[in-house]
Amino acid sequence: MSSPQLPKGRGRARSTTHSTAPPPPSITPSTDISTPLTVDNSSISDSPATDESVPSPTITTDQSRPETGYSSISTSSQPAPVTTPVVSTARGRADRLKRNVAPADPHWTVSDLTAAQFKSNKRPVKPDELGIIGQQIQVIANYFPIRQYPNRGLVYQYHIQIRDWKNLEIHRDRRRLVYKLWLKLYCGNHTQIDPYKIVFDNQSTIFVYNQPLPDINENTTGQEIKAPNRSNRLVSHKVIVRRAGEPIDLALIQNFDEIIHTENRSNDTPQDLVPIKQILSIALHENCSSHATAIYDRSFFAATTAEQHGEWDLGLGKALWRGFYSCLVFSKGAHQLLMNLDMNHGVFMKKQPFLEFLCEVMLHSPCGKRRYAGRQRNVHKVNGDDVLEFLDVSNPTYHIEMNFLLKHCKNLRVRSQDASKPIVYTIFKLGKSASTQEFVWKSIKNKTITVENYYKEHYGVVLKYPSLPTLEMRKESYLPMELVDVEPARVKKITDEQRALMCKHSSVSPQVYIKSIKEIRNNPEKQCFEEDPFVAAWNMNVSTDMLTLPARVLPMPEIVYTDQYHVTSDTVRDVGTWQMKPTRFHTPANFPAVWGMINLSLINEHACEDFYNELSNIAGQRGMQCCAPVIYEEYDSRNRRTDEIIGVLNLFLKRNNNCKFFVVILPVKTTKQSKDAYQNLKKLCELDELDHGAVTQMIQHTNAVIGTKQNKNLWDYAKLNNILLKINTKLNGINAALKVQ
């Protein structure tokens, strides 16, 4: 049997008090090292949690961070209160399976902290002695020590407001563009100013190091600046820069050690250090902000090239981009400041012609699914002729296809190809075909003309696909699909399949991870601070080497199945991985006297009997008594809709309300009903809404038939064992227990 399968699913080992999975070997840093601290609530080891960003896993010395701003390796050494062991409860959501014995104390112990400690903002005290259990190793953390930073001088704050000709604040993706134009004009008029001592937070605040900006105060009037708008047209913008607040004294950071020790009586608090950390972080990000295509808080993304490192296709016109995340954190060790540098991933629309986007999207439309059924895994785009057929007005499902397309392209940003200055539009809805969609041509005596004839007369362009719908923008502007390109923009909503691809591409080995971090660190357009003029002007110096920390690999806990069979670290080939021999469960549970089998797959009743017989034999080896199912029901999922099957099963469960355990063999995954069969059946059987409260074990049809990859005539006992691991815990059994010293 494949040993790594044991901890998966519901078949995890339990302790004698409640269910716990045997943990893999942990890496615990020693407590005498430099521990990163922070005074914000962002994680120091992972990228900030954005909508669809997937940060890469890192090895750090801290896994949690209270809002007070201080990380901790150890917890309080207060002894845990004595509690009565809790009797294991039934798995699943069945309300008919009650506890064998009611627990004496209904409260679980989830922490050693007292109520006063839990509510306190004080940092738990580290133990004086280092841990000795486990193997001593060295780990590399994605932190770069700040070897030099300004610890004296003043930082002046200014508020910048940028409004367009409609007196509306412009979008954040264009603020830096207008800011740079203003800064160039301002520094040209005040040559004594060092522009590298001026940094912008990409929102509304400007920080200046040791030099107040001349001619700018709290009442400064605005000035007009010509800058391109979202349509790439040069328009007037009003920029107002005014002094904001008192200057921030960087000398406060000299008292860092005194401030973070709460026992010292100081008028300064850790929160007073937050502005300094934020200012220095903005100074480190100023250079890379000028080269980034998209900026989200402390995450930076640059435009990539398709099919090259840094971009992966996710389907439906979307792609995964790899960027980076960077922030400063405080540290109570040899280095007071550390820079956390990490990879970050986000989903963006692919920059491509709209027709290419159209072919990708229509593969998943109702017509596309019917036309390419069974081939969708190998086909990534619909043929162009098929798209013309799907979106033909004579197609009976034309309106369904149009609604599907509008759902995926509404509010999509596109760039026109026909103008001398390409203009960016936002799709509002879909119009008629270019050959039939009319509008009023105001410059030619309010002439009514079709979109096809307009491009032929005005631009001399003959459309290749006039039967395709037009893209309607606001103010009744129409563009042919073949003359626009999709603009890259951040995407928040993705499918489950795309999320799975994100996890696949964002998970990398430690070697690749370290190499990627070093590439970011050495890239002049990202985080190569040795070539950054802003870092030099702010008197900062960042180490080129990542932090190396001592750590320990904790030994594997002892897994107890029976008195005769224990799994220890001495008996396994790889630490944390073991093979479960044909032995009894720690506490085997018996199948109920009345249980049923529901077959939604294509296998016949005789094959289901063979499956039960083999499952019963393995259950006997595990100490479980598996009687024959009293109820067997078979439903044809090919010719019946899922809601029909659910309705029949609902009546069936009401007639057999004494049956509280079912094994359900699911239909083939490629069928239409299979996607929601699992969800709907679970909801029907286990939720209290319908008052059935039955425990279920869902099984894929491939796991219920004989055959392995090597031999089609042998049962896959590893799969049968894994099924029993889940069933045993659902029936109130215990697979294995952790031996507690």
Short mmCIF file of N, CA and C in Angstrom, two decimals, residues 372-448:
data_model
loop_
_atom_site.label_atom_id
_atom_site.label_comp_id
_atom_site.label_asym_id
_atom_site.label_seq_id
_atom_site.Cartn_x
_atom_site.Cartn_y
_atom_site.Cartn_z
N TYR A 372 -17.38 20.05 -28.83
CA TYR A 372 -16.06 19.52 -28.48
C TYR A 372 -16.12 18.60 -27.26
N ALA A 373 -17.26 17.96 -27.03
CA ALA A 373 -17.41 17.06 -25.88
C ALA A 373 -16.40 15.92 -25.98
N GLY A 374 -15.70 15.67 -24.88
CA GLY A 374 -14.70 14.61 -24.85
C GLY A 374 -13.34 15.02 -25.36
N ARG A 375 -13.26 16.21 -26.00
CA ARG A 375 -11.97 16.66 -26.55
C ARG A 375 -11.47 17.93 -25.88
N GLN A 376 -12.17 18.42 -24.86
CA GLN A 376 -11.83 19.72 -24.29
C GLN A 376 -10.49 19.72 -23.59
N ARG A 377 -10.03 18.57 -23.13
CA ARG A 377 -8.73 18.54 -22.46
C ARG A 377 -7.59 18.72 -23.45
N ASN A 378 -7.82 18.32 -24.69
CA ASN A 378 -6.77 18.42 -25.70
C ASN A 378 -6.95 19.62 -26.61
N VAL A 379 -8.09 20.28 -26.55
CA VAL A 379 -8.38 21.43 -27.40
C VAL A 379 -8.46 22.66 -26.51
N HIS A 380 -7.75 23.72 -26.89
CA HIS A 380 -7.72 24.95 -26.09
C HIS A 380 -8.50 26.09 -26.74
N LYS A 381 -8.83 25.94 -28.02
CA LYS A 381 -9.57 26.99 -28.72
C LYS A 381 -10.58 26.36 -29.66
N VAL A 382 -11.63 27.12 -29.91
CA VAL A 382 -12.64 26.71 -30.88
C VAL A 382 -12.19 27.14 -32.27
N ASN A 383 -12.51 26.34 -33.26
CA ASN A 383 -12.22 26.72 -34.63
C ASN A 383 -12.99 27.98 -35.01
N GLY A 384 -12.36 28.85 -35.81
CA GLY A 384 -12.99 30.11 -36.18
C GLY A 384 -14.32 29.94 -36.88
N ASP A 385 -14.43 28.92 -37.74
CA ASP A 385 -15.70 28.68 -38.44
C ASP A 385 -16.80 28.29 -37.46
N ASP A 386 -16.42 27.56 -36.40
CA ASP A 386 -17.42 27.19 -35.40
C ASP A 386 -17.92 28.41 -34.64
N VAL A 387 -17.02 29.36 -34.38
CA VAL A 387 -17.44 30.59 -33.69
C VAL A 387 -18.44 31.35 -34.55
N LEU A 388 -18.19 31.44 -35.84
CA LEU A 388 -19.14 32.12 -36.74
C LEU A 388 -20.49 31.42 -36.73
N GLU A 389 -20.47 30.09 -36.61
CA GLU A 389 -21.73 29.34 -36.57
C GLU A 389 -22.46 29.56 -35.24
N PHE A 390 -21.71 29.55 -34.13
CA PHE A 390 -22.33 29.72 -32.81
C PHE A 390 -22.99 31.09 -32.68
N LEU A 391 -22.35 32.13 -33.25
CA LEU A 391 -22.83 33.50 -33.09
C LEU A 391 -23.62 33.98 -34.30
N ASP A 392 -24.09 33.05 -35.11
CA ASP A 392 -24.95 33.40 -36.25
C ASP A 392 -26.37 33.62 -35.74
N VAL A 393 -27.01 34.66 -36.25
CA VAL A 393 -28.37 35.00 -35.81
C VAL A 393 -29.33 33.86 -36.08
N SER A 394 -29.08 33.07 -37.11
CA SER A 394 -29.98 31.96 -37.45
C SER A 394 -29.81 30.76 -36.52
N ASN A 395 -28.79 30.79 -35.68
CA ASN A 395 -28.57 29.69 -34.74
C ASN A 395 -29.69 29.69 -33.69
N PRO A 396 -30.37 28.56 -33.46
CA PRO A 396 -31.46 28.54 -32.47
C PRO A 396 -31.01 28.94 -31.06
N THR A 397 -29.76 28.69 -30.74
CA THR A 397 -29.25 29.04 -29.40
C THR A 397 -28.44 30.33 -29.43
N TYR A 398 -28.74 31.20 -30.40
CA TYR A 398 -27.96 32.43 -30.56
C TYR A 398 -27.99 33.29 -29.29
N HIS A 399 -29.15 33.49 -28.72
CA HIS A 399 -29.27 34.35 -27.54
C HIS A 399 -28.55 33.73 -26.33
N ILE A 400 -28.58 32.41 -26.23
CA ILE A 400 -27.86 31.75 -25.13
C ILE A 400 -26.36 31.96 -25.27
N GLU A 401 -25.87 31.83 -26.51
CA GLU A 401 -24.44 32.02 -26.75
C GLU A 401 -24.03 33.48 -26.51
N MET A 402 -24.90 34.41 -26.89
CA MET A 402 -24.59 35.83 -26.68
C MET A 402 -24.55 36.16 -25.19
N ASN A 403 -25.48 35.62 -24.43
CA ASN A 403 -25.48 35.86 -22.98
C ASN A 403 -24.24 35.27 -22.33
N PHE A 404 -23.82 34.11 -22.80
CA PHE A 404 -22.60 33.49 -22.26
C PHE A 404 -21.38 34.36 -22.57
N LEU A 405 -21.29 34.84 -23.80
CA LEU A 405 -20.15 35.67 -24.19
C LEU A 405 -20.14 36.99 -23.43
N LEU A 406 -21.30 37.61 -23.27
CA LEU A 406 -21.37 38.88 -22.54
C LEU A 406 -20.93 38.70 -21.09
N LYS A 407 -21.25 37.57 -20.50
CA LYS A 407 -20.86 37.31 -19.12
C LYS A 407 -19.34 37.32 -18.97
N HIS A 408 -18.62 36.88 -20.01
CA HIS A 408 -17.16 36.77 -19.92
C HIS A 408 -16.43 37.98 -20.48
N CYS A 409 -17.13 38.88 -21.15
CA CYS A 409 -16.41 40.03 -21.73
C CYS A 409 -16.93 41.38 -21.25
N LYS A 410 -17.99 41.40 -20.45
CA LYS A 410 -18.49 42.68 -19.96
C LYS A 410 -17.46 43.31 -19.03
N ASN A 411 -17.26 44.61 -19.19
CA ASN A 411 -16.28 45.40 -18.42
C ASN A 411 -14.84 45.03 -18.76
N LEU A 412 -14.66 44.27 -19.83
CA LEU A 412 -13.30 43.94 -20.28
C LEU A 412 -12.69 45.15 -20.98
N ARG A 413 -11.42 45.41 -20.70
CA ARG A 413 -10.73 46.53 -21.32
C ARG A 413 -10.09 46.08 -22.62
N VAL A 414 -10.36 46.82 -23.69
CA VAL A 414 -9.81 46.50 -25.00
C VAL A 414 -9.19 47.76 -25.59
N ARG A 415 -8.24 47.55 -26.49
CA ARG A 415 -7.55 48.67 -27.15
C ARG A 415 -7.81 48.57 -28.65
N SER A 416 -8.24 49.68 -29.22
CA SER A 416 -8.55 49.70 -30.66
C SER A 416 -7.26 49.71 -31.47
N GLN A 417 -7.36 49.20 -32.71
CA GLN A 417 -6.20 49.13 -33.59
C GLN A 417 -6.28 50.14 -34.74
N ASP A 418 -7.43 50.77 -34.91
CA ASP A 418 -7.63 51.55 -36.13
C ASP A 418 -7.19 53.00 -36.01
N ALA A 419 -7.14 53.56 -34.80
CA ALA A 419 -6.83 54.98 -34.66
C ALA A 419 -5.33 55.22 -34.69
N SER A 420 -4.96 56.47 -35.00
CA SER A 420 -3.54 56.82 -34.99
C SER A 420 -2.97 56.72 -33.58
N LYS A 421 -3.80 57.05 -32.58
CA LYS A 421 -3.45 56.83 -31.18
C LYS A 421 -4.40 55.79 -30.62
N PRO A 422 -3.94 54.56 -30.41
CA PRO A 422 -4.84 53.51 -29.93
C PRO A 422 -5.55 53.93 -28.65
N ILE A 423 -6.84 53.72 -28.63
CA ILE A 423 -7.68 54.14 -27.51
C ILE A 423 -8.14 52.92 -26.74
N VAL A 424 -8.16 53.04 -25.42
CA VAL A 424 -8.62 51.95 -24.55
C VAL A 424 -10.09 52.17 -24.22
N TYR A 425 -10.88 51.13 -24.43
CA TYR A 425 -12.31 51.17 -24.14
C TYR A 425 -12.64 50.09 -23.11
N THR A 426 -13.82 50.23 -22.53
CA THR A 426 -14.37 49.21 -21.64
C THR A 426 -15.68 48.71 -22.23
N ILE A 427 -15.78 47.41 -22.44
CA ILE A 427 -16.97 46.83 -23.08
C ILE A 427 -18.18 46.97 -22.16
N PHE A 428 -19.25 47.51 -22.72
CA PHE A 428 -20.48 47.70 -21.95
C PHE A 428 -21.47 46.56 -22.23
N LYS A 429 -21.66 46.26 -23.50
CA LYS A 429 -22.51 45.13 -23.88
C LYS A 429 -22.21 44.76 -25.33
N LEU A 430 -22.94 43.80 -25.86
CA LEU A 430 -22.74 43.35 -27.23
C LEU A 430 -23.84 43.91 -28.13
N GLY A 431 -23.44 44.36 -29.31
CA GLY A 431 -24.41 44.87 -30.27
C GLY A 431 -24.74 43.85 -31.33
N LYS A 432 -25.42 44.29 -32.36
CA LYS A 432 -25.74 43.42 -33.48
C LYS A 432 -24.48 43.19 -34.32
N SER A 433 -24.62 42.42 -35.36
CA SER A 433 -23.48 42.18 -36.24
C SER A 433 -23.05 43.47 -36.91
N ALA A 434 -21.79 43.53 -37.34
CA ALA A 434 -21.26 44.75 -37.95
C ALA A 434 -21.99 45.10 -39.24
N SER A 435 -22.58 44.11 -39.89
CA SER A 435 -23.29 44.37 -41.15
C SER A 435 -24.68 44.93 -40.93
N THR A 436 -25.22 44.80 -39.71
CA THR A 436 -26.58 45.28 -39.44
C THR A 436 -26.64 46.36 -38.36
N GLN A 437 -25.62 46.48 -37.53
CA GLN A 437 -25.64 47.48 -36.45
C GLN A 437 -25.45 48.87 -37.04
N GLU A 438 -26.41 49.75 -36.78
CA GLU A 438 -26.37 51.11 -37.31
C GLU A 438 -26.14 52.12 -36.20
N PHE A 439 -25.58 53.24 -36.57
CA PHE A 439 -25.40 54.36 -35.65
C PHE A 439 -25.40 55.65 -36.47
N VAL A 440 -25.45 56.78 -35.79
CA VAL A 440 -25.51 58.09 -36.46
C VAL A 440 -24.10 58.64 -36.58
N TRP A 441 -23.67 58.87 -37.82
CA TRP A 441 -22.35 59.45 -38.10
C TRP A 441 -22.52 60.96 -38.07
N LYS A 442 -22.20 61.56 -36.92
CA LYS A 442 -22.51 62.97 -36.70
C LYS A 442 -21.68 63.89 -37.57
N SER A 443 -20.44 63.53 -37.86
CA SER A 443 -19.58 64.42 -38.65
C SER A 443 -19.99 64.47 -40.11
N ILE A 444 -20.81 63.54 -40.56
CA ILE A 444 -21.29 63.55 -41.95
C ILE A 444 -22.80 63.77 -41.93
N LYS A 445 -23.21 64.94 -41.49
CA LYS A 445 -24.60 65.37 -41.53
C LYS A 445 -25.54 64.36 -40.87
N ASN A 446 -25.09 63.83 -39.73
CA ASN A 446 -25.92 62.89 -38.96
C ASN A 446 -26.43 61.73 -39.82
N LYS A 447 -25.52 61.22 -40.62
CA LYS A 447 -25.87 60.11 -41.52
C LYS A 447 -25.97 58.81 -40.74
N THR A 448 -27.00 58.02 -41.02
CA THR A 448 -27.15 56.70 -40.41
C THR A 448 -26.41 55.68 -41.26
#
